[in-house]
PDB file of C-alpha atoms and ligand atoms in Angstrom:
ATOM      1  CA  MET A  57       7.989  20.393  -9.692  1.00  0.00           C
ATOM      2  CA  ALA A  58       4.227  20.194  -9.275  1.00  0.00           C
ATOM      3  CA  HIS A  59       2.314  18.238 -11.870  1.00  0.00           C
ATOM      4  CA  THR A  60      -0.597  19.918 -13.576  1.00  0.00           C
ATOM      5  CA  GLU A  61      -2.374  16.579 -13.956  1.00  0.00           C
ATOM      6  CA  ASN A  62      -3.285  15.092 -10.594  1.00  0.00           C
ATOM      7  CA  ILE A  63      -3.957  11.415  -9.909  1.00  0.00           C
ATOM      8  CA  LEU A  64      -7.702  11.786 -10.519  1.00  0.00           C
ATOM      9  CA  ASP A  65      -7.194  13.490 -13.899  1.00  0.00           C
ATOM     10  CA  ARG A  66      -4.732  10.778 -14.801  1.00  0.00           C
ATOM     11  CA  ILE A  67      -7.199   8.036 -13.966  1.00  0.00           C
ATOM     12  CA  ALA A  68      -9.927   9.819 -15.921  1.00  0.00           C
ATOM     13  CA  ASN A  69      -7.660  10.304 -18.961  1.00  0.00           C
ATOM     14  CA  GLN A  70      -5.922   6.920 -19.032  1.00  0.00           C
ATOM     15  CA  GLY A  71      -8.613   4.670 -17.602  1.00  0.00           C
ATOM     16  CA  ILE A  72      -6.061   2.846 -15.492  1.00  0.00           C
ATOM     17  CA  VAL A  73      -2.948   4.084 -13.674  1.00  0.00           C
ATOM     18  CA  LEU A  74      -0.030   1.818 -12.794  1.00  0.00           C
ATOM     19  CA  GLY A  75       1.341   2.279  -9.277  1.00  0.00           C
ATOM     20  CA  ASP A  76       4.449   0.689  -7.782  1.00  0.00           C
ATOM     21  CA  GLY A  77       5.290  -2.311  -5.602  1.00  0.00           C
ATOM     22  CA  GLY A  78       6.018  -3.110  -1.956  1.00  0.00           C
ATOM     23  CA  TYR A  79       8.969  -1.426  -0.282  1.00  0.00           C
ATOM     24  CA  LEU A  80       9.407  -2.720   3.266  1.00  0.00           C
ATOM     25  CA  ILE A  81       9.404  -6.473   2.551  1.00  0.00           C
ATOM     26  CA  GLU A  82      11.651  -6.046  -0.495  1.00  0.00           C
ATOM     27  CA  LEU A  83      14.139  -3.853   1.393  1.00  0.00           C
ATOM     28  CA  GLU A  84      14.031  -6.292   4.323  1.00  0.00           C
ATOM     29  CA  ARG A  85      15.025  -9.092   1.962  1.00  0.00           C
ATOM     30  CA  ARG A  86      17.866  -6.924   0.664  1.00  0.00           C
ATOM     31  CA  GLY A  87      19.106  -6.443   4.228  1.00  0.00           C
ATOM     32  CA  TRP A  88      18.151  -2.784   4.753  1.00  0.00           C
ATOM     33  CA  VAL A  89      14.953  -2.990   6.822  1.00  0.00           C
ATOM     34  CA  ASP A  90      14.600  -4.591  10.270  1.00  0.00           C
ATOM     35  CA  SER A  91      11.749  -7.111  10.506  1.00  0.00           C
ATOM     36  CA  GLY A  92      12.132  -7.399  14.288  1.00  0.00           C
ATOM     37  CA  SER A  93      12.276 -11.182  13.852  1.00  0.00           C
ATOM     38  CA  GLY A  94      14.824 -12.765  16.192  1.00  0.00           C
ATOM     39  CA  ARG A  95      14.201 -10.222  18.959  1.00  0.00           C
ATOM     40  CA  GLU A  96      10.429 -10.559  19.191  1.00  0.00           C
ATOM     41  CA  LYS A  97       7.500 -12.496  17.821  1.00  0.00           C
ATOM     42  CA  VAL A  98       6.550 -10.090  15.011  1.00  0.00           C
ATOM     43  CA  GLY A  99       2.844  -9.583  14.458  1.00  0.00           C
ATOM     44  CA  THR A 100       1.672 -10.450  17.967  1.00  0.00           C
ATOM     45  CA  GLY A 101       1.176  -6.802  18.961  1.00  0.00           C
ATOM     46  CA  LYS A 102       3.496  -7.236  21.918  1.00  0.00           C
ATOM     47  CA  GLY A 103       6.857  -5.990  20.713  1.00  0.00           C
ATOM     48  CA  SER A 104       7.760  -3.097  18.430  1.00  0.00           C
ATOM     49  CA  GLY A 105       6.253  -4.888  15.450  1.00  0.00           C
ATOM     50  CA  GLN A 106       9.182  -3.312  13.539  1.00  0.00           C
ATOM     51  CA  PHE A 107       9.177  -3.010   9.682  1.00  0.00           C
ATOM     52  CA  THR A 108       9.633   0.743  10.189  1.00  0.00           C
ATOM     53  CA  PRO A 109      10.883   3.066   7.403  1.00  0.00           C
ATOM     54  CA  GLU A 110      14.103   4.531   8.895  1.00  0.00           C
ATOM     55  CA  VAL A 111      15.937   3.211   5.806  1.00  0.00           C
ATOM     56  CA  ALA A 112      15.029   6.621   4.308  1.00  0.00           C
ATOM     57  CA  ILE A 113      17.685   8.242   6.495  1.00  0.00           C
ATOM     58  CA  GLU A 114      19.921   5.257   7.332  1.00  0.00           C
ATOM     59  CA  HIS A 115      20.405   3.839   3.820  1.00  0.00           C
ATOM     60  CA  PRO A 116      18.913   6.330   1.353  1.00  0.00           C
ATOM     61  CA  ASP A 117      20.765   4.812  -1.619  1.00  0.00           C
ATOM     62  CA  ALA A 118      18.970   1.496  -1.114  1.00  0.00           C
ATOM     63  CA  LEU A 119      15.580   3.193  -1.132  1.00  0.00           C
ATOM     64  CA  ARG A 120      16.501   5.422  -4.095  1.00  0.00           C
ATOM     65  CA  GLU A 121      17.531   2.339  -6.065  1.00  0.00           C
ATOM     66  CA  LEU A 122      14.209   0.546  -5.463  1.00  0.00           C
ATOM     67  CA  HIS A 123      12.304   3.681  -6.546  1.00  0.00           C
ATOM     68  CA  ARG A 124      14.413   3.700  -9.741  1.00  0.00           C
ATOM     69  CA  GLU A 125      13.628   0.055 -10.405  1.00  0.00           C
ATOM     70  CA  PHE A 126       9.873   0.643 -10.089  1.00  0.00           C
ATOM     71  CA  LEU A 127      10.025   3.739 -12.289  1.00  0.00           C
ATOM     72  CA  ASN A 128      12.027   1.838 -14.888  1.00  0.00           C
ATOM     73  CA  ALA A 129       9.435  -0.959 -14.799  1.00  0.00           C
ATOM     74  CA  GLY A 130       6.648   1.477 -15.705  1.00  0.00           C
ATOM     75  CA  SER A 131       5.317   2.854 -12.400  1.00  0.00           C
ATOM     76  CA  GLN A 132       3.412   6.096 -12.882  1.00  0.00           C
ATOM     77  CA  VAL A 133       3.249   6.705  -9.144  1.00  0.00           C
ATOM     78  CA  LEU A 134       6.057   6.359  -6.607  1.00  0.00           C
ATOM     79  CA  GLN A 135       5.001   5.984  -2.995  1.00  0.00           C
ATOM     80  CA  ALA A 136       7.246   7.692  -0.491  1.00  0.00           C
ATOM     81  CA  LEU A 137       8.292   5.049   2.040  1.00  0.00           C
ATOM     82  CA  THR A 138       6.372   6.546   4.950  1.00  0.00           C
ATOM     83  CA  PHE A 139       4.447   3.374   5.837  1.00  0.00           C
ATOM     84  CA  PHE A 140       4.514   2.787   9.642  1.00  0.00           C
ATOM     85  CA  GLY A 141       5.906   6.315   9.889  1.00  0.00           C
ATOM     86  CA  THR A 142       3.765   7.712  12.696  1.00  0.00           C
ATOM     87  CA  ARG A 143       5.622   8.980  15.780  1.00  0.00           C
ATOM     88  CA  GLU A 144       4.367   6.260  18.123  1.00  0.00           C
ATOM     89  CA  LYS A 145       5.347   3.401  15.789  1.00  0.00           C
ATOM     90  CA  LEU A 146       8.748   4.950  15.090  1.00  0.00           C
ATOM     91  CA  ASN A 147       9.171   5.441  18.842  1.00  0.00           C
ATOM     92  CA  ARG A 148       8.745   1.710  19.421  1.00  0.00           C
ATOM     93  CA  ALA A 149      11.631   1.142  17.017  1.00  0.00           C
ATOM     94  CA  GLY A 150      13.740   3.875  18.669  1.00  0.00           C
ATOM     95  CA  TYR A 151      13.232   6.474  15.917  1.00  0.00           C
ATOM     96  CA  GLY A 152      10.432   8.634  17.365  1.00  0.00           C
ATOM     97  CA  PRO A 153      12.499  11.834  17.615  1.00  0.00           C
ATOM     98  CA  GLN A 154      13.315  11.516  13.873  1.00  0.00           C
ATOM     99  CA  THR A 155       9.660  11.320  12.770  1.00  0.00           C
ATOM    100  CA  GLU A 156       9.732  14.551  10.747  1.00  0.00           C
ATOM    101  CA  THR A 157      13.184  13.846   9.313  1.00  0.00           C
ATOM    102  CA  ILE A 158      12.303  10.315   8.173  1.00  0.00           C
ATOM    103  CA  ASN A 159       8.985  11.296   6.575  1.00  0.00           C
ATOM    104  CA  ALA A 160      10.441  14.354   4.830  1.00  0.00           C
ATOM    105  CA  ALA A 161      13.503  12.405   3.619  1.00  0.00           C
ATOM    106  CA  ALA A 162      11.281   9.656   2.183  1.00  0.00           C
ATOM    107  CA  VAL A 163       9.246  12.184   0.188  1.00  0.00           C
ATOM    108  CA  ARG A 164      12.394  13.944  -1.026  1.00  0.00           C
ATOM    109  CA  LEU A 165      13.897  10.658  -2.292  1.00  0.00           C
ATOM    110  CA  ALA A 166      10.724   9.630  -4.110  1.00  0.00           C
ATOM    111  CA  ARG A 167      10.455  13.077  -5.720  1.00  0.00           C
ATOM    112  CA  GLU A 168      14.089  13.071  -6.749  1.00  0.00           C
ATOM    113  CA  VAL A 169      13.640   9.788  -8.635  1.00  0.00           C
ATOM    114  CA  ALA A 170      10.140  10.564  -9.962  1.00  0.00           C
ATOM    115  CA  GLY A 171      11.158  13.865 -11.561  1.00  0.00           C
ATOM    116  CA  ARG A 172       8.388  14.687 -13.991  1.00  0.00           C
ATOM    117  CA  GLN A 173       7.843  11.044 -14.948  1.00  0.00           C
ATOM    118  CA  ALA A 174       5.722   9.949 -11.989  1.00  0.00           C
ATOM    119  CA  LEU A 175       3.498  11.326  -9.267  1.00  0.00           C
ATOM    120  CA  VAL A 176       4.590  11.034  -5.636  1.00  0.00           C
ATOM    121  CA  ALA A 177       2.180   9.655  -3.043  1.00  0.00           C
ATOM    122  CA  GLY A 178       2.561   9.852   0.714  1.00  0.00           C
ATOM    123  CA  SER A 179       1.800   6.474   2.280  1.00  0.00           C
ATOM    124  CA  VAL A 180      -0.156   6.418   5.554  1.00  0.00           C
ATOM    125  CA  SER A 181      -0.863   3.101   7.255  1.00  0.00           C
ATOM    126  CA  ARG A 182      -2.661   1.875  10.339  1.00  0.00           C
ATOM    127  CA  THR A 183      -0.901   2.803  13.587  1.00  0.00           C
ATOM    128  CA  GLN A 184      -1.373  -0.709  15.078  1.00  0.00           C
ATOM    129  CA  LEU A 185      -2.960   0.965  18.126  1.00  0.00           C
ATOM    130  CA  PHE A 186      -6.451  -0.296  17.288  1.00  0.00           C
ATOM    131  CA  GLU A 187      -5.066  -3.849  17.310  1.00  0.00           C
ATOM    132  CA  ARG A 188      -3.148  -3.221  20.552  1.00  0.00           C
ATOM    133  CA  GLU A 189      -5.559  -1.070  22.551  1.00  0.00           C
ATOM    134  CA  GLY A 190      -8.937  -1.227  20.844  1.00  0.00           C
ATOM    135  CA  PRO A 191     -11.255   1.691  19.963  1.00  0.00           C
ATOM    136  CA  SER A 192     -10.170   3.673  23.064  1.00  0.00           C
ATOM    137  CA  ALA A 193      -7.042   4.524  21.043  1.00  0.00           C
ATOM    138  CA  ALA A 194      -9.111   6.653  18.623  1.00  0.00           C
ATOM    139  CA  GLY A 195      -8.073  10.057  19.987  1.00  0.00           C
ATOM    140  CA  HIS A 196      -4.378   9.168  20.101  1.00  0.00           C
ATOM    141  CA  VAL A 197      -4.610   7.694  16.593  1.00  0.00           C
ATOM    142  CA  ARG A 198      -6.149  10.912  15.268  1.00  0.00           C
ATOM    143  CA  ASP A 199      -3.287  12.997  16.716  1.00  0.00           C
ATOM    144  CA  LEU A 200      -0.624  10.660  15.301  1.00  0.00           C
ATOM    145  CA  ILE A 201      -2.073  10.462  11.783  1.00  0.00           C
ATOM    146  CA  ALA A 202      -2.842  14.202  11.719  1.00  0.00           C
ATOM    147  CA  GLU A 203       0.813  14.874  12.493  1.00  0.00           C
ATOM    148  CA  GLN A 204       2.120  12.539   9.789  1.00  0.00           C
ATOM    149  CA  VAL A 205      -0.288  13.806   7.161  1.00  0.00           C
ATOM    150  CA  ARG A 206       0.761  17.405   7.901  1.00  0.00           C
ATOM    151  CA  ILE A 207       4.445  16.473   7.479  1.00  0.00           C
ATOM    152  CA  LEU A 208       3.678  14.758   4.154  1.00  0.00           C
ATOM    153  CA  ALA A 209       1.650  17.706   2.877  1.00  0.00           C
ATOM    154  CA  ASP A 210       4.427  20.128   3.904  1.00  0.00           C
ATOM    155  CA  ALA A 211       6.888  17.912   2.002  1.00  0.00           C
ATOM    156  CA  LYS A 212       4.642  18.405  -1.068  1.00  0.00           C
ATOM    157  CA  VAL A 213       3.371  14.950  -1.940  1.00  0.00           C
ATOM    158  CA  ASP A 214       0.935  14.951  -4.896  1.00  0.00           C
ATOM    159  CA  PHE A 215      -1.663  12.832  -3.111  1.00  0.00           C
ATOM    160  CA  LEU A 216      -2.122  10.449  -0.201  1.00  0.00           C
ATOM    161  CA  ILE A 217      -2.514   6.666  -0.164  1.00  0.00           C
ATOM    162  CA  LEU A 218      -4.117   5.475   3.078  1.00  0.00           C
ATOM    163  CA  GLU A 219      -3.462   1.744   3.094  1.00  0.00           C
ATOM    164  CA  THR A 220      -3.379  -1.504   5.065  1.00  0.00           C
ATOM    165  CA  PHE A 221      -6.002  -0.478   7.612  1.00  0.00           C
ATOM    166  CA  PHE A 222      -7.594  -3.486   9.359  1.00  0.00           C
ATOM    167  CA  HIS A 223     -10.261  -1.431  11.186  1.00  0.00           C
ATOM    168  CA  LEU A 224     -12.707   0.733   9.237  1.00  0.00           C
ATOM    169  CA  GLN A 225     -13.003   3.046  12.240  1.00  0.00           C
ATOM    170  CA  GLU A 226      -9.277   3.819  12.071  1.00  0.00           C
ATOM    171  CA  MET A 227      -9.480   4.317   8.305  1.00  0.00           C
ATOM    172  CA  LEU A 228     -12.291   6.849   8.698  1.00  0.00           C
ATOM    173  CA  ILE A 229     -10.152   8.768  11.209  1.00  0.00           C
ATOM    174  CA  ALA A 230      -7.294   8.763   8.698  1.00  0.00           C
ATOM    175  CA  ILE A 231      -9.543  10.017   5.895  1.00  0.00           C
ATOM    176  CA  GLY A 232     -10.713  12.818   8.190  1.00  0.00           C
ATOM    177  CA  CYS A 233      -7.100  13.846   8.847  1.00  0.00           C
ATOM    178  CA  ALA A 234      -6.191  13.559   5.153  1.00  0.00           C
ATOM    179  CA  ARG A 235      -9.093  15.752   4.078  1.00  0.00           C
ATOM    180  CA  ALA A 236      -7.587  18.667   5.995  1.00  0.00           C
ATOM    181  CA  THR A 237      -4.750  18.764   3.408  1.00  0.00           C
ATOM    182  CA  GLY A 238      -7.060  19.139   0.407  1.00  0.00           C
ATOM    183  CA  LEU A 239      -4.984  16.486  -1.446  1.00  0.00           C
ATOM    184  CA  PRO A 240      -6.627  13.641  -3.410  1.00  0.00           C
ATOM    185  CA  ILE A 241      -7.124  10.543  -1.251  1.00  0.00           C
ATOM    186  CA  VAL A 242      -6.741   6.891  -2.264  1.00  0.00           C
ATOM    187  CA  ALA A 243      -8.024   4.689   0.582  1.00  0.00           C
ATOM    188  CA  THR A 244      -7.574   0.910   0.659  1.00  0.00           C
ATOM    189  CA  MET A 245      -8.649  -1.460   3.406  1.00  0.00           C
ATOM    190  CA  THR A 246      -6.935  -4.757   4.188  1.00  0.00           C
ATOM    191  CA  PHE A 247      -9.006  -7.804   5.057  1.00  0.00           C
ATOM    192  CA  ARG A 248      -7.639  -9.953   7.868  1.00  0.00           C
ATOM    193  CA  PRO A 249      -8.256 -12.616   9.040  1.00  0.00           C
ATOM    194  CA  ARG A 250     -11.335 -13.046   6.772  1.00  0.00           C
ATOM    195  CA  LEU A 251     -12.074 -11.923   3.235  1.00  0.00           C
ATOM    196  CA  THR A 252     -15.723 -11.179   3.999  1.00  0.00           C
ATOM    197  CA  GLU A 253     -15.251  -8.525   6.690  1.00  0.00           C
ATOM    198  CA  CYS A 254     -12.547  -6.267   8.076  1.00  0.00           C
ATOM    199  CA  SER A 255     -11.342  -6.564  11.686  1.00  0.00           C
ATOM    200  CA  ASP A 256     -14.194  -4.435  13.059  1.00  0.00           C
ATOM    201  CA  GLY A 257     -16.806  -6.408  11.124  1.00  0.00           C
ATOM    202  CA  HIS A 258     -17.638  -4.403   7.981  1.00  0.00           C
ATOM    203  CA  SER A 259     -18.068  -6.031   4.577  1.00  0.00           C
ATOM    204  CA  PRO A 260     -16.006  -4.861   1.597  1.00  0.00           C
ATOM    205  CA  SER A 261     -19.034  -3.066   0.120  1.00  0.00           C
ATOM    206  CA  ASP A 262     -19.795  -1.288   3.409  1.00  0.00           C
ATOM    207  CA  CYS A 263     -16.137  -0.264   3.679  1.00  0.00           C
ATOM    208  CA  ALA A 264     -16.165   1.129   0.125  1.00  0.00           C
ATOM    209  CA  ARG A 265     -19.320   3.164   0.729  1.00  0.00           C
ATOM    210  CA  SER A 266     -18.120   4.463   4.109  1.00  0.00           C
ATOM    211  CA  MET A 267     -14.712   5.499   2.787  1.00  0.00           C
ATOM    212  CA  ILE A 268     -16.331   7.454  -0.022  1.00  0.00           C
ATOM    213  CA  GLY A 269     -18.830   8.953   2.402  1.00  0.00           C
ATOM    214  CA  ALA A 270     -15.896  10.163   4.520  1.00  0.00           C
ATOM    215  CA  GLY A 271     -14.237  11.833   1.526  1.00  0.00           C
ATOM    216  CA  ALA A 272     -11.966   9.308  -0.241  1.00  0.00           C
ATOM    217  CA  ASP A 273     -11.604   9.801  -4.024  1.00  0.00           C
ATOM    218  CA  VAL A 274     -10.481   6.263  -4.879  1.00  0.00           C
ATOM    219  CA  VAL A 275     -11.215   3.196  -2.719  1.00  0.00           C
ATOM    220  CA  GLY A 276     -10.160  -0.423  -2.734  1.00  0.00           C
ATOM    221  CA  ALA A 277      -8.110  -3.114  -1.032  1.00  0.00           C
ATOM    222  CA  ASN A 278      -4.427  -3.905  -0.638  1.00  0.00           C
ATOM    223  CA  CYS A 279      -2.020  -6.394   0.924  1.00  0.00           C
ATOM    224  CA  GLU A 280      -2.441  -9.770   2.681  1.00  0.00           C
ATOM    225  CA  GLN A 281      -3.870 -11.686  -0.323  1.00  0.00           C
ATOM    226  CA  GLU A 282      -2.620 -12.806  -3.703  1.00  0.00           C
ATOM    227  CA  PRO A 283      -4.415 -11.351  -6.768  1.00  0.00           C
ATOM    228  CA  GLU A 284      -7.057 -14.085  -7.066  1.00  0.00           C
ATOM    229  CA  ARG A 285      -8.245 -13.870  -3.490  1.00  0.00           C
ATOM    230  CA  LEU A 286      -8.044 -10.071  -3.402  1.00  0.00           C
ATOM    231  CA  LEU A 287     -10.285 -10.024  -6.463  1.00  0.00           C
ATOM    232  CA  THR A 288     -13.248 -11.395  -4.483  1.00  0.00           C
ATOM    233  CA  ILE A 289     -13.026  -8.283  -2.254  1.00  0.00           C
ATOM    234  CA  ILE A 290     -12.516  -5.924  -5.188  1.00  0.00           C
ATOM    235  CA  ARG A 291     -15.560  -7.267  -7.042  1.00  0.00           C
ATOM    236  CA  GLU A 292     -17.778  -6.604  -4.052  1.00  0.00           C
ATOM    237  CA  MET A 293     -16.496  -3.038  -3.755  1.00  0.00           C
ATOM    238  CA  ARG A 294     -16.849  -2.443  -7.500  1.00  0.00           C
ATOM    239  CA  LYS A 295     -20.526  -3.391  -7.332  1.00  0.00           C
ATOM    240  CA  ALA A 296     -21.158  -1.080  -4.374  1.00  0.00           C
ATOM    241  CA  VAL A 297     -19.685   2.221  -5.622  1.00  0.00           C
ATOM    242  CA  THR A 298     -19.063   4.195  -8.802  1.00  0.00           C
ATOM    243  CA  LEU A 299     -15.810   5.998  -7.934  1.00  0.00           C
ATOM    244  CA  PRO A 300     -12.457   4.533  -9.124  1.00  0.00           C
ATOM    245  CA  ILE A 301     -11.282   1.293  -7.488  1.00  0.00           C
ATOM    246  CA  ALA A 302      -7.690   0.563  -6.398  1.00  0.00           C
ATOM    247  CA  ALA A 303      -6.188  -2.918  -6.062  1.00  0.00           C
ATOM    248  CA  GLN A 304      -2.726  -3.670  -4.685  1.00  0.00           C
ATOM    249  CA  PRO A 305      -2.359  -7.429  -4.071  1.00  0.00           C
ATOM    250  CA  ALA A 306       0.485  -9.141  -2.225  1.00  0.00           C
ATOM    251  CA  ALA A 307       2.735 -11.578  -4.068  1.00  0.00           C
ATOM    252  CA  PHE A 308       2.395 -14.373  -1.515  1.00  0.00           C
ATOM    253  CA  ARG A 309       0.244 -17.489  -1.697  1.00  0.00           C
ATOM    254  CA  THR A 310      -2.376 -17.810   1.054  1.00  0.00           C
ATOM    255  CA  ASN A 311      -4.935 -20.568   1.617  1.00  0.00           C
ATOM    256  CA  GLU A 312      -8.612 -21.095   2.292  1.00  0.00           C
ATOM    257  CA  SER A 313      -8.325 -21.348   6.098  1.00  0.00           C
ATOM    258  CA  ILE A 314      -5.725 -18.546   6.513  1.00  0.00           C
ATOM    259  CA  PRO A 315      -6.263 -16.100   3.627  1.00  0.00           C
ATOM    260  CA  CYS A 316      -3.694 -13.538   4.837  1.00  0.00           C
ATOM    261  CA  PHE A 317       0.069 -14.012   4.605  1.00  0.00           C
ATOM    262  CA  THR A 318       1.015 -12.221   7.840  1.00  0.00           C
ATOM    263  CA  ARG A 319      -0.942 -14.860   9.779  1.00  0.00           C
ATOM    264  CA  LEU A 320       0.859 -17.752   8.114  1.00  0.00           C
ATOM    265  CA  PRO A 321       3.734 -19.375  10.040  1.00  0.00           C
ATOM    266  CA  GLN A 322       6.083 -18.466   7.173  1.00  0.00           C
ATOM    267  CA  PHE A 323       5.838 -14.746   8.050  1.00  0.00           C
ATOM    268  CA  PRO A 324       8.330 -13.148   8.094  1.00  0.00           C
ATOM    269  CA  ASP A 325      11.330 -15.477   7.816  1.00  0.00           C
ATOM    270  CA  GLU A 326      10.117 -18.025   5.264  1.00  0.00           C
ATOM    271  CA  LEU A 327       8.169 -15.812   2.893  1.00  0.00           C
ATOM    272  CA  GLU A 328      10.279 -17.072  -0.008  1.00  0.00           C
ATOM    273  CA  SER A 329       8.385 -20.358   0.178  1.00  0.00           C
ATOM    274  CA  LEU A 330       5.089 -18.514  -0.441  1.00  0.00           C
ATOM    275  CA  GLN A 331       6.314 -16.328  -3.298  1.00  0.00           C
ATOM    276  CA  LEU A 332       3.954 -16.299  -6.297  1.00  0.00           C
ATOM    277  CA  PRO A 333       5.220 -16.470  -9.851  1.00  0.00           C
ATOM    278  CA  ARG A 334       5.109 -13.077 -11.543  1.00  0.00           C
ATOM    279  CA  THR A 335       2.903 -14.504 -14.304  1.00  0.00           C
ATOM    280  CA  SER A 336      -0.021 -14.373 -11.855  1.00  0.00           C
ATOM    281  CA  PHE A 337       0.480 -10.592 -11.740  1.00  0.00           C
ATOM    282  CA  GLU A 338       0.521 -10.453 -15.526  1.00  0.00           C
ATOM    283  CA  HIS A 339      -2.806 -12.312 -15.629  1.00  0.00           C
ATOM    284  CA  PHE A 340      -4.284 -10.031 -12.978  1.00  0.00           C
ATOM    285  CA  ALA A 341      -3.318  -6.959 -15.005  1.00  0.00           C
ATOM    286  CA  GLN A 342      -4.951  -8.477 -18.093  1.00  0.00           C
ATOM    287  CA  GLN A 343      -8.210  -8.734 -16.113  1.00  0.00           C
ATOM    288  CA  ALA A 344      -7.911  -5.358 -14.377  1.00  0.00           C
ATOM    289  CA  ARG A 345      -9.758  -3.281 -16.982  1.00  0.00           C
ATOM    290  CA  THR A 346     -12.745  -5.599 -17.230  1.00  0.00           C
ATOM    291  CA  GLU A 347     -12.880  -5.864 -13.425  1.00  0.00           C
ATOM    292  CA  GLY A 348     -13.171  -2.072 -13.277  1.00  0.00           C
ATOM    293  CA  ILE A 349      -9.848  -1.498 -11.480  1.00  0.00           C
ATOM    294  CA  GLN A 350      -8.449   1.975 -12.166  1.00  0.00           C
ATOM    295  CA  PHE A 351      -5.444   2.092  -9.882  1.00  0.00           C
ATOM    296  CA  LEU A 352      -3.282  -1.024 -10.055  1.00  0.00           C
ATOM    297  CA  GLY A 353      -0.203  -1.619  -7.916  1.00  0.00           C
ATOM    298  CA  GLY A 354       1.538  -4.319  -5.946  1.00  0.00           C
ATOM    299  CA  CYS A 355       1.981  -4.667  -2.211  1.00  0.00           C
ATOM    300  CA  CYS A 356       4.217  -6.920  -0.122  1.00  0.00           C
ATOM    301  CA  GLY A 357       6.456  -9.282  -2.074  1.00  0.00           C
ATOM    302  CA  CYS A 358       6.072  -7.327  -5.297  1.00  0.00           C
ATOM    303  CA  ASN A 359       9.361  -6.045  -6.747  1.00  0.00           C
ATOM    304  CA  ALA A 360      10.162  -4.554 -10.158  1.00  0.00           C
ATOM    305  CA  ALA A 361       9.829  -7.909 -11.946  1.00  0.00           C
ATOM    306  CA  TYR A 362       6.176  -7.989 -10.845  1.00  0.00           C
ATOM    307  CA  LEU A 363       5.674  -4.406 -12.002  1.00  0.00           C
ATOM    308  CA  GLN A 364       7.042  -5.355 -15.401  1.00  0.00           C
ATOM    309  CA  ALA A 365       4.570  -8.249 -15.442  1.00  0.00           C
ATOM    310  CA  PHE A 366       1.761  -5.789 -14.605  1.00  0.00           C
ATOM    311  CA  ALA A 367       2.887  -3.500 -17.432  1.00  0.00           C
ATOM    312  CA  ARG A 368       2.932  -6.426 -19.903  1.00  0.00           C
ATOM    313  CA  GLY A 369      -0.542  -7.519 -18.811  1.00  0.00           C
ATOM    314  CA  LEU A 370      -1.943  -4.001 -19.165  1.00  0.00           C
ATOM    315  CA  SER A 371      -0.523  -3.472 -22.629  1.00  0.00           C
ATOM    316  CA  ALA A 372      -1.851  -6.861 -23.776  1.00  0.00           C
ATOM    317  CA  SER A 373      -5.334  -5.955 -22.522  1.00  0.00           C
ATOM    318  CA  SER A 374      -5.260  -2.519 -24.178  1.00  0.00           C
ATOM    319  CA  GLU A 375      -4.236  -4.088 -27.509  1.00  0.00           C
ATOM    320  CA  ARG A 376      -7.101  -6.535 -27.128  1.00  0.00           C
ATOM    321  CA  ALA A 377      -9.522  -3.667 -26.405  1.00  0.00           C
ATOM    322  CA  GLN A 378      -8.299  -1.758 -29.470  1.00  0.00           C
ATOM    323  CA  ARG A 379      -8.736  -4.789 -31.709  1.00  0.00           C
ATOM    324  CA  HIS A 380     -12.334  -5.046 -30.518  1.00  0.00           C
ATOM    325  CA  VAL A 381     -12.975  -1.390 -31.357  1.00  0.00           C
ATOM    326  CA  GLY A 382     -11.190  -1.720 -34.721  1.00  0.00           C
TER     327      GLY A 382
HETATM  328 ZN1  LIG B 669       1.520  -5.280   1.882  1.00  0.00          ZN
END
């Protein structure tokens, strides 16, 4: 079951590794994930904030199918759907007592589909407690993430992806917890509401350096922005550090004054009107090598069609590179 080649070897050997796409938004659109919309104003920090991953136990076939689609499209990594899977977040959605069951089931499903074709990553996200309670939540956050990371390691993920953190302080706590497992760590910050600094005021380059200083093996940015806007963040990180860079853009169009889709009025019920054409993902993949990106995946709004576009873009750029050598 275990792969001899870990994610870091794979990056070193291939130059660039293709990840997968976004699960929660896609499964919400297919009717299997609860956005919380209709009951509460999602994203205000007042309600449950929903978008929790209980689909892993409630509708496992739906999740299995999306994993299959990503694998078929060329994903070399499948992320277990454990995003928003800490006990406190699941509790708000009424699934707290099933925290271990949901996390373990998500890893099992990803592994079942991945077989020997893809690596399996455990996904760990922000808890939302820094947004709700501020830095005083730090101790509680550490306990919650430590618990989830232990469950994921026990379920035998190949590595961890810490993603969609708005506060660097919370990310550094997560990296600390993840280090205890000894697994490789991919750590990606999310920039909201500005591109120039994260929610607790650190620039992309400072975030990249701090994440590496704390023990991350691959650093980068994910979610909230379309490829073009995310690239401004990625370039800054690339200049600041030498370790591999990860980029996982969203497939939604943002704008100059609100460069993050979850702050736009279309979130979550009118996201279709912001959907980007998949060709923009193909173009991004064509640029990825020259931009120094070594882990490329998609975040919210990115389904298998976008992964296929990524795969096309990557193979076009590798043919171009070979022609130059030849
Ligand atoms: Zn996302």
